[in-house]
Coordinates of C-alpha atoms and ligand atoms in Angstrom, one line a residue:
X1 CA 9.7 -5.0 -5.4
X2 CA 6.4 -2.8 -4.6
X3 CA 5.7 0.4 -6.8
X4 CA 7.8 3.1 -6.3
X5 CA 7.8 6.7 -6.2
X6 CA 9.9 8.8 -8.5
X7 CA 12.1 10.7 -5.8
X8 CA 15.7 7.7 -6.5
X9 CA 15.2 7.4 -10.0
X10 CA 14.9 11.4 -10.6
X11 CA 17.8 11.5 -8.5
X12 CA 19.9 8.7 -10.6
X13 CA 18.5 10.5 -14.1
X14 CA 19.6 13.9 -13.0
X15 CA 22.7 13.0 -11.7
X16 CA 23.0 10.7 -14.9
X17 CA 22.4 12.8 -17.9
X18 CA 19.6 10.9 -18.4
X19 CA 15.8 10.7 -18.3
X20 CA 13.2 8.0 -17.6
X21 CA 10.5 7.5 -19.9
X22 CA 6.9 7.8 -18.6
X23 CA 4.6 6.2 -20.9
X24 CA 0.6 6.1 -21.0
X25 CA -1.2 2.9 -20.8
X26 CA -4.7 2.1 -21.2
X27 CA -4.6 -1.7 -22.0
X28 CA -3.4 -4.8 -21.2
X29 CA -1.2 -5.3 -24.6
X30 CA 0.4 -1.7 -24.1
X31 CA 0.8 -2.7 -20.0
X32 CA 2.8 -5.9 -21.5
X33 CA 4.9 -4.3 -24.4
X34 CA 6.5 -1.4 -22.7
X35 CA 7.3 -3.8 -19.3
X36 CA 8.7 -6.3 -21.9
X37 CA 11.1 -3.7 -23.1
X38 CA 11.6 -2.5 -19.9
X39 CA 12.8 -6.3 -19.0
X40 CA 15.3 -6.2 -21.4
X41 CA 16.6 -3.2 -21.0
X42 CA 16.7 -3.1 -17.3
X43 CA 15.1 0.2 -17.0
X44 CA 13.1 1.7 -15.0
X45 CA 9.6 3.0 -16.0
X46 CA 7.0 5.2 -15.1
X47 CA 3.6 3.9 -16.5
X48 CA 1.0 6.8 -16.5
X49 CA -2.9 6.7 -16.8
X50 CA -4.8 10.1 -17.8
X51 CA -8.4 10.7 -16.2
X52 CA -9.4 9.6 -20.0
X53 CA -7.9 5.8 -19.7
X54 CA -9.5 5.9 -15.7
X55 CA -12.9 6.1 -17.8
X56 CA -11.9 3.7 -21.0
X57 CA -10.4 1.2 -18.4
X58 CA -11.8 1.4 -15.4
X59 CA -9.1 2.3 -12.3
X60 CA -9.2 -0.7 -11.1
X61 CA -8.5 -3.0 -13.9
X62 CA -5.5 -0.7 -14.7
X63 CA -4.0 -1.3 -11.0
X64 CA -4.2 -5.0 -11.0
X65 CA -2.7 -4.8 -14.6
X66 CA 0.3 -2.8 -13.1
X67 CA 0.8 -4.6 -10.3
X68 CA 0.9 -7.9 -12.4
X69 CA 4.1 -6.1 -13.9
X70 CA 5.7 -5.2 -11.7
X71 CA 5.6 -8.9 -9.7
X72 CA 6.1 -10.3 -13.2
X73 CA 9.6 -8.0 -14.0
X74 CA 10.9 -6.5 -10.7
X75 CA 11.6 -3.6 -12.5
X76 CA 11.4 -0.4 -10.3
X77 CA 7.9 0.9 -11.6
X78 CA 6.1 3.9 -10.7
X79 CA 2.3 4.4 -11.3
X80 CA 1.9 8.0 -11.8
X81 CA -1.5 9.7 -12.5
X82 CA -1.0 11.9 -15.8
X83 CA -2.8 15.8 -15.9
X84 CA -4.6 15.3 -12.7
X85 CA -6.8 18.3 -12.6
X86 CA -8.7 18.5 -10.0
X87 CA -7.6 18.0 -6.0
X88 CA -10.4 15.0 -5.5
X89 CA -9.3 13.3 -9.0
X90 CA -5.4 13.3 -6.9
X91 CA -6.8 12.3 -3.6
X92 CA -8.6 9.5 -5.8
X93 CA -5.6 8.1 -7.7
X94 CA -3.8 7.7 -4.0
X95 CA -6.0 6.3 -2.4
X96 CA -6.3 3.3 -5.2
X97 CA -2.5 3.2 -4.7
X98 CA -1.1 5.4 -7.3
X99 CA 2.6 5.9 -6.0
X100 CA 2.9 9.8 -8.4
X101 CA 0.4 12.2 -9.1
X102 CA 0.7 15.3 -11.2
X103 CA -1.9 18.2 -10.3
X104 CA -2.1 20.5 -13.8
X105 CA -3.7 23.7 -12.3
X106 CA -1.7 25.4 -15.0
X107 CA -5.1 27.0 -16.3
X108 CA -6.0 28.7 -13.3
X109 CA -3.8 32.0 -12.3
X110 CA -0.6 31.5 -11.0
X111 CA -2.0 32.0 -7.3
X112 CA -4.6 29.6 -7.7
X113 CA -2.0 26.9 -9.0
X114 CA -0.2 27.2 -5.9
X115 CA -3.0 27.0 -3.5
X116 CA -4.4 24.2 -5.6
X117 CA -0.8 22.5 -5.8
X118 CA 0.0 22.9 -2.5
X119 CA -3.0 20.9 -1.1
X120 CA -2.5 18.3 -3.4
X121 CA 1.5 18.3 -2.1
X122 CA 0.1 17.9 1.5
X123 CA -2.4 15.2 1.2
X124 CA 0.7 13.2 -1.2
X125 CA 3.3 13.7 1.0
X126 CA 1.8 12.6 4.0
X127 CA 1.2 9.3 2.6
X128 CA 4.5 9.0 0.8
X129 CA 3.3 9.9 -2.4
X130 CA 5.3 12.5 -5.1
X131 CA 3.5 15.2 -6.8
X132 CA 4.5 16.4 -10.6
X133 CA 3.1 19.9 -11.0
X134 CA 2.9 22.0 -14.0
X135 CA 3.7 26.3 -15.1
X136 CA 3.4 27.2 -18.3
X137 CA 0.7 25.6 -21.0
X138 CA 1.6 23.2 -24.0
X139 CA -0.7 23.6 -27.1
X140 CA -2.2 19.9 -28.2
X141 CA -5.7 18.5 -28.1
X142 CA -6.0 14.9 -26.3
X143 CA -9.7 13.9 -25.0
X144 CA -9.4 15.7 -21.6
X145 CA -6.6 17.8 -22.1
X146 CA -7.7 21.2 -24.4
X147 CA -5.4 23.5 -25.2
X148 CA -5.6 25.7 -28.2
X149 CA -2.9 26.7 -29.9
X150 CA -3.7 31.1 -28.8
X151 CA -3.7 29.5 -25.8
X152 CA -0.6 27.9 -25.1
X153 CA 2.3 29.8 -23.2
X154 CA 5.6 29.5 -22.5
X155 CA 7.2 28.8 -18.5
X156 CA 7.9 32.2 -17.4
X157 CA 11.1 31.4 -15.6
X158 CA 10.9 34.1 -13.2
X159 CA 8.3 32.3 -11.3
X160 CA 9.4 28.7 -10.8
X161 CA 11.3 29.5 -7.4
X162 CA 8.6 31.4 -5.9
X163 CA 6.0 28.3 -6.6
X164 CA 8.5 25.3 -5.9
X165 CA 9.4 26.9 -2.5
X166 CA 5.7 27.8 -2.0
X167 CA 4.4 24.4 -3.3
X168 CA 6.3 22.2 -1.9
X169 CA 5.9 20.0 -5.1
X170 CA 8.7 16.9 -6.5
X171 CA 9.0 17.8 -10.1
X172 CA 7.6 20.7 -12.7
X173 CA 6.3 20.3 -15.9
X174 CA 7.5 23.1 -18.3
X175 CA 6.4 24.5 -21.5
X176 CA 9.3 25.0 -24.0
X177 CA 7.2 24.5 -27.1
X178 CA 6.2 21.0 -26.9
X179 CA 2.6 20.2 -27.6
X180 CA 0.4 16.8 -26.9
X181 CA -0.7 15.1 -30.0
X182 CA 0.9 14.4 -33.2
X183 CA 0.7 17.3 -35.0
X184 CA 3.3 19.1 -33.1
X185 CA 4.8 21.8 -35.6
X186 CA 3.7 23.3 -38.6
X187 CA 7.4 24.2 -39.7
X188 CA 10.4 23.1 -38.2
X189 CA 10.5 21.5 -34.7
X190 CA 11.9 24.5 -32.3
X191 CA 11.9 24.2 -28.7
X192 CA 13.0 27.1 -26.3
X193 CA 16.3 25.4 -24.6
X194 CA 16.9 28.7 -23.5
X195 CA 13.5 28.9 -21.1
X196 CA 14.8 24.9 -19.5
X197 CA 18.5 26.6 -18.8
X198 CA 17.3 29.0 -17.3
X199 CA 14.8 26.7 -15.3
X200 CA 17.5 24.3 -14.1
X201 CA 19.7 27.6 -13.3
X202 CA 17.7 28.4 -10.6
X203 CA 16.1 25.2 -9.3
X204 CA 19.3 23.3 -9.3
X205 CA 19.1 19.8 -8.9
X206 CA 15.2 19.8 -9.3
X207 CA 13.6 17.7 -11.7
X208 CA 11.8 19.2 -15.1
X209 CA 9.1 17.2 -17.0
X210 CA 8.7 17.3 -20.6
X211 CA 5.3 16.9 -21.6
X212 CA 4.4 16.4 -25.7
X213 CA 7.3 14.5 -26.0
X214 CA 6.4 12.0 -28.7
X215 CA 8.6 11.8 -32.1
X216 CA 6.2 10.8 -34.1
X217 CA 8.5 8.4 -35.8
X218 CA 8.3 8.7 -39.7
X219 CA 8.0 4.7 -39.7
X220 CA 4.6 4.7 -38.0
X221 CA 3.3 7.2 -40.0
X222 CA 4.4 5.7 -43.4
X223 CA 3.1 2.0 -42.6
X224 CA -0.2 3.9 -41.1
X225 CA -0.6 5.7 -44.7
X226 CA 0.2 2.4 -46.6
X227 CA -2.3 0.8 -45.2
X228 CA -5.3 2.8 -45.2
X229 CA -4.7 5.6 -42.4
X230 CA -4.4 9.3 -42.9
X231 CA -2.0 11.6 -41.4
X232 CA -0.8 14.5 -43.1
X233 CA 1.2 16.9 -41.5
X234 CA 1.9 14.9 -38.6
X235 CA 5.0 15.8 -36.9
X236 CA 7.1 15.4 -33.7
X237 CA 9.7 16.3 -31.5
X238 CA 13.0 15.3 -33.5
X239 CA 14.6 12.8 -31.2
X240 CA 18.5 15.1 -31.1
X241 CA 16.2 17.5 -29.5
X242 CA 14.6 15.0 -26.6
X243 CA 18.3 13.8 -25.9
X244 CA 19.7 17.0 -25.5
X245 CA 16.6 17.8 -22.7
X246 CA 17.6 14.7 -21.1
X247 CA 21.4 15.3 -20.7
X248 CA 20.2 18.8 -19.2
X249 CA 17.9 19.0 -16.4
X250 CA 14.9 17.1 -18.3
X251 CA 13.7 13.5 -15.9
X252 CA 10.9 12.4 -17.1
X253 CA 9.8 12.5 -20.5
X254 CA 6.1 12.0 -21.7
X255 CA 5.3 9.6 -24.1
X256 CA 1.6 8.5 -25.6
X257 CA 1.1 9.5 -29.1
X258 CA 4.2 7.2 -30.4
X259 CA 2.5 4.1 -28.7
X260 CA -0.8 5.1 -29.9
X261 CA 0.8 5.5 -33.3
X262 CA 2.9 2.3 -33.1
X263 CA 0.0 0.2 -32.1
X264 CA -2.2 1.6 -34.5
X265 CA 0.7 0.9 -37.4
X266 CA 0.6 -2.6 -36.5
X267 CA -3.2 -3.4 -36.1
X268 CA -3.2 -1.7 -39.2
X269 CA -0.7 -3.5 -41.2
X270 CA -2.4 -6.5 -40.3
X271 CA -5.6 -6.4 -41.4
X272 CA -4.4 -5.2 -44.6
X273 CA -2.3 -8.0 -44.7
X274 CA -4.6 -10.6 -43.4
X275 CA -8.5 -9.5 -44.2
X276 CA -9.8 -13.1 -43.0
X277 CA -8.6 -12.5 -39.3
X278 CA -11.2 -11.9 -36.5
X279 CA -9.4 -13.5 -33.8
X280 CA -7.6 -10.5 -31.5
X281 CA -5.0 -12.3 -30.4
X282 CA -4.3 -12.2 -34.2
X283 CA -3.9 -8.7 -34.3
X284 CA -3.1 -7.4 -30.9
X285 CA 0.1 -10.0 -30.6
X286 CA 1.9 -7.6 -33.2
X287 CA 0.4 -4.4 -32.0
X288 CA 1.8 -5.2 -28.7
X289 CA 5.4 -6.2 -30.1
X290 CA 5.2 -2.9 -32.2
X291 CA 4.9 -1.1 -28.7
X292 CA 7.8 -3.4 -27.2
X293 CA 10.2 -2.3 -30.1
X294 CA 9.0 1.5 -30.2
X295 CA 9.9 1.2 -26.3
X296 CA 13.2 -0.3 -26.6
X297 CA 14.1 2.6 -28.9
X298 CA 13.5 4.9 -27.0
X299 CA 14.8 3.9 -23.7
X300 CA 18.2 2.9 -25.6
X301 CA 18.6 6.2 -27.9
X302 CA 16.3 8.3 -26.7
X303 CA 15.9 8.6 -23.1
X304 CA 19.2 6.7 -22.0
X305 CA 18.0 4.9 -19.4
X306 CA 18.9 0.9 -20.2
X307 CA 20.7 -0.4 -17.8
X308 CA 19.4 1.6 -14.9
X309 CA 16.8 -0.4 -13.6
Ligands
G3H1 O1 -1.3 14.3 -22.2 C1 -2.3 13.6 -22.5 C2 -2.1 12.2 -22.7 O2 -1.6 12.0 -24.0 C3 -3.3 11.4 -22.4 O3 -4.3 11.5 -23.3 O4 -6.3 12.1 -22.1 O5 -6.5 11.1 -24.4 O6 -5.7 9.7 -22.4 P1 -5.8 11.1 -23.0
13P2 P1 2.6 13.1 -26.6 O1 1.2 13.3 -27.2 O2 3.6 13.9 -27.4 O3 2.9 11.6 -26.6 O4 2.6 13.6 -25.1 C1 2.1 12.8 -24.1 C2 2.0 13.5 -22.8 O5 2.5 14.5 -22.6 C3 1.2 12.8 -21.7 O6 1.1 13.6 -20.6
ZN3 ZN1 0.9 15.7 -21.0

């Protein structure tokens, strides 16, 4: 099976209660562990690269990676640019094959996100490719995506009809208080379920994306601290909360710091454990099974999507 584009397994997940993980890759070992959980889950997946792993990887190793999954599993896969933001980095991503691209113009003014949107929608479409779009801007510092927290801004709902029917576009990105990174909340995890009701009440049928939407599972960040890391305060999205998004209108749900974390826990762990090691097969054969099990997780009790495939 080739790469595919988004547009049947949105439907399926919508339909479904359900949503499919899209997870960030930037390496061979994290390409491997989230197809191998994929495998046994028969899921689908969406595997994502941001500009950031374009530059760390080089596009074109990451294709040849991702195609080598998906001949190796025959899993539906789609390859999905993450925070595209500029028209030339989406016209880039397809023409090296990318089958999803998401344009975040959210930082220019709502008319500007539309124009800018709605030429990336034309060039996609006409060579069969989705576009993910975004309203609305999460709080979180990644390399290329800067947000400050004064910054950040809830999805007004009011204006997602006038820009889907205007854009054109396959999915929409909202901000409901989910923020990249893991350092998510500085009290209790609260997300505005009222803003994606009212989103799915009048888009019907129309497919949200839930950026920031790592748990930052307690597990990583205890073997990280036993083992010479520091991460205090780091916090996530409580996983009841990511489930409940995903039995609403919630399809694809972002995933990068919980693979960064989990592969980070196990290279970690290792070199504590073993100090003589310099082989990396040593150490990236358990960071890459960290990421298979942290994957298998979520697509059984998180996401809901095993067995789909
Ligand atoms: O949302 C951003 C992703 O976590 C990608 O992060 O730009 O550091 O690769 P990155
Ligand atoms: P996390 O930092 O919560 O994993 O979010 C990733 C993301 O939204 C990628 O676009
Ligand atoms: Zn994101």
């Amino acid at each position: 099976m080739p790469l595919v584009t988004t547009k049947e397994m949105f439907r399926k997940a919508y339909e479904g209660g359900y949503a499919i993980g899209a997870f960030n890759v930037n390496n061979m070992e994290m390409i491997q562990g989230i197809v191998e959980a994929g495998k046994e889950e028969n899921a689908p997946l969406i595997l994502q690269v941001s500009s950031g792993a374009r530059k760390y990887a080089n596009p074109r190793y990451l294709k040849k990676l991702v195609e080598a999954a998906v001949e190796d599993s025959g899993l539906p896969i789609c390859l999905h640019l993450d925070h595209g933001d500029t028209y030339e980095l989406c016209v880039s991503a397809i023409e090296d094959g990318f089958t999803s691209v998401m344009i975040d113009a959210s930082h220019h003014t709502f008319a500007e996100n539309i124009k800018i949107t709605s030429q990336v929608v034309k060039y996609a479409h006409d060579r069969g490719v989705v576009v993910e779009a975004e309203l609305g801007r999460l709080a979180g510092i990644e390399d290329d995506v800067n947000v400050s927290d004064a910054n950040a801004c809830y999805t007004d709902p009011s204006q997602v009809e006038e820009f889907v029917s205007k854009t054109g576009v396959d999915s929409l990105a909202i901000a409901i208080g989910t923020s990249h990174g893991a350092f998510k909340f500085k009290g209790d995890a609260k997300l505005r379920f009222d803003i994606l009701e009212e989103v799915a009440k009048r888009l019907p049928k129309f497919p949200i994306v839930l950026h920031g939407a790592s748990s930052v599972l307690p597990e990583y960040v205890q073997i990280i601290q036993a083992n010479g890391g520091s991460m205090p305060g780091a916090k996530g999205v409580p996983e009841e909360m990511l489930r409940k998004a995903a039995s609403m209108a919630v399809c694809k749900i972002n995933i990068d710091s919980d693979l960064r974390m989990a592969f980070t826990a196990a290279v970690r762990k290792h070199f504590n454990e073993n100090p003589a090691h310099f082989d990396p097969r040593q150490y990236l054969s358990p960071a890459r099974e960290m990421i298979k099990q942290c994957v298998k997780h979520k697509l059984v009790n998180v996401l809901g999507c095993n067995g789909k495939a």
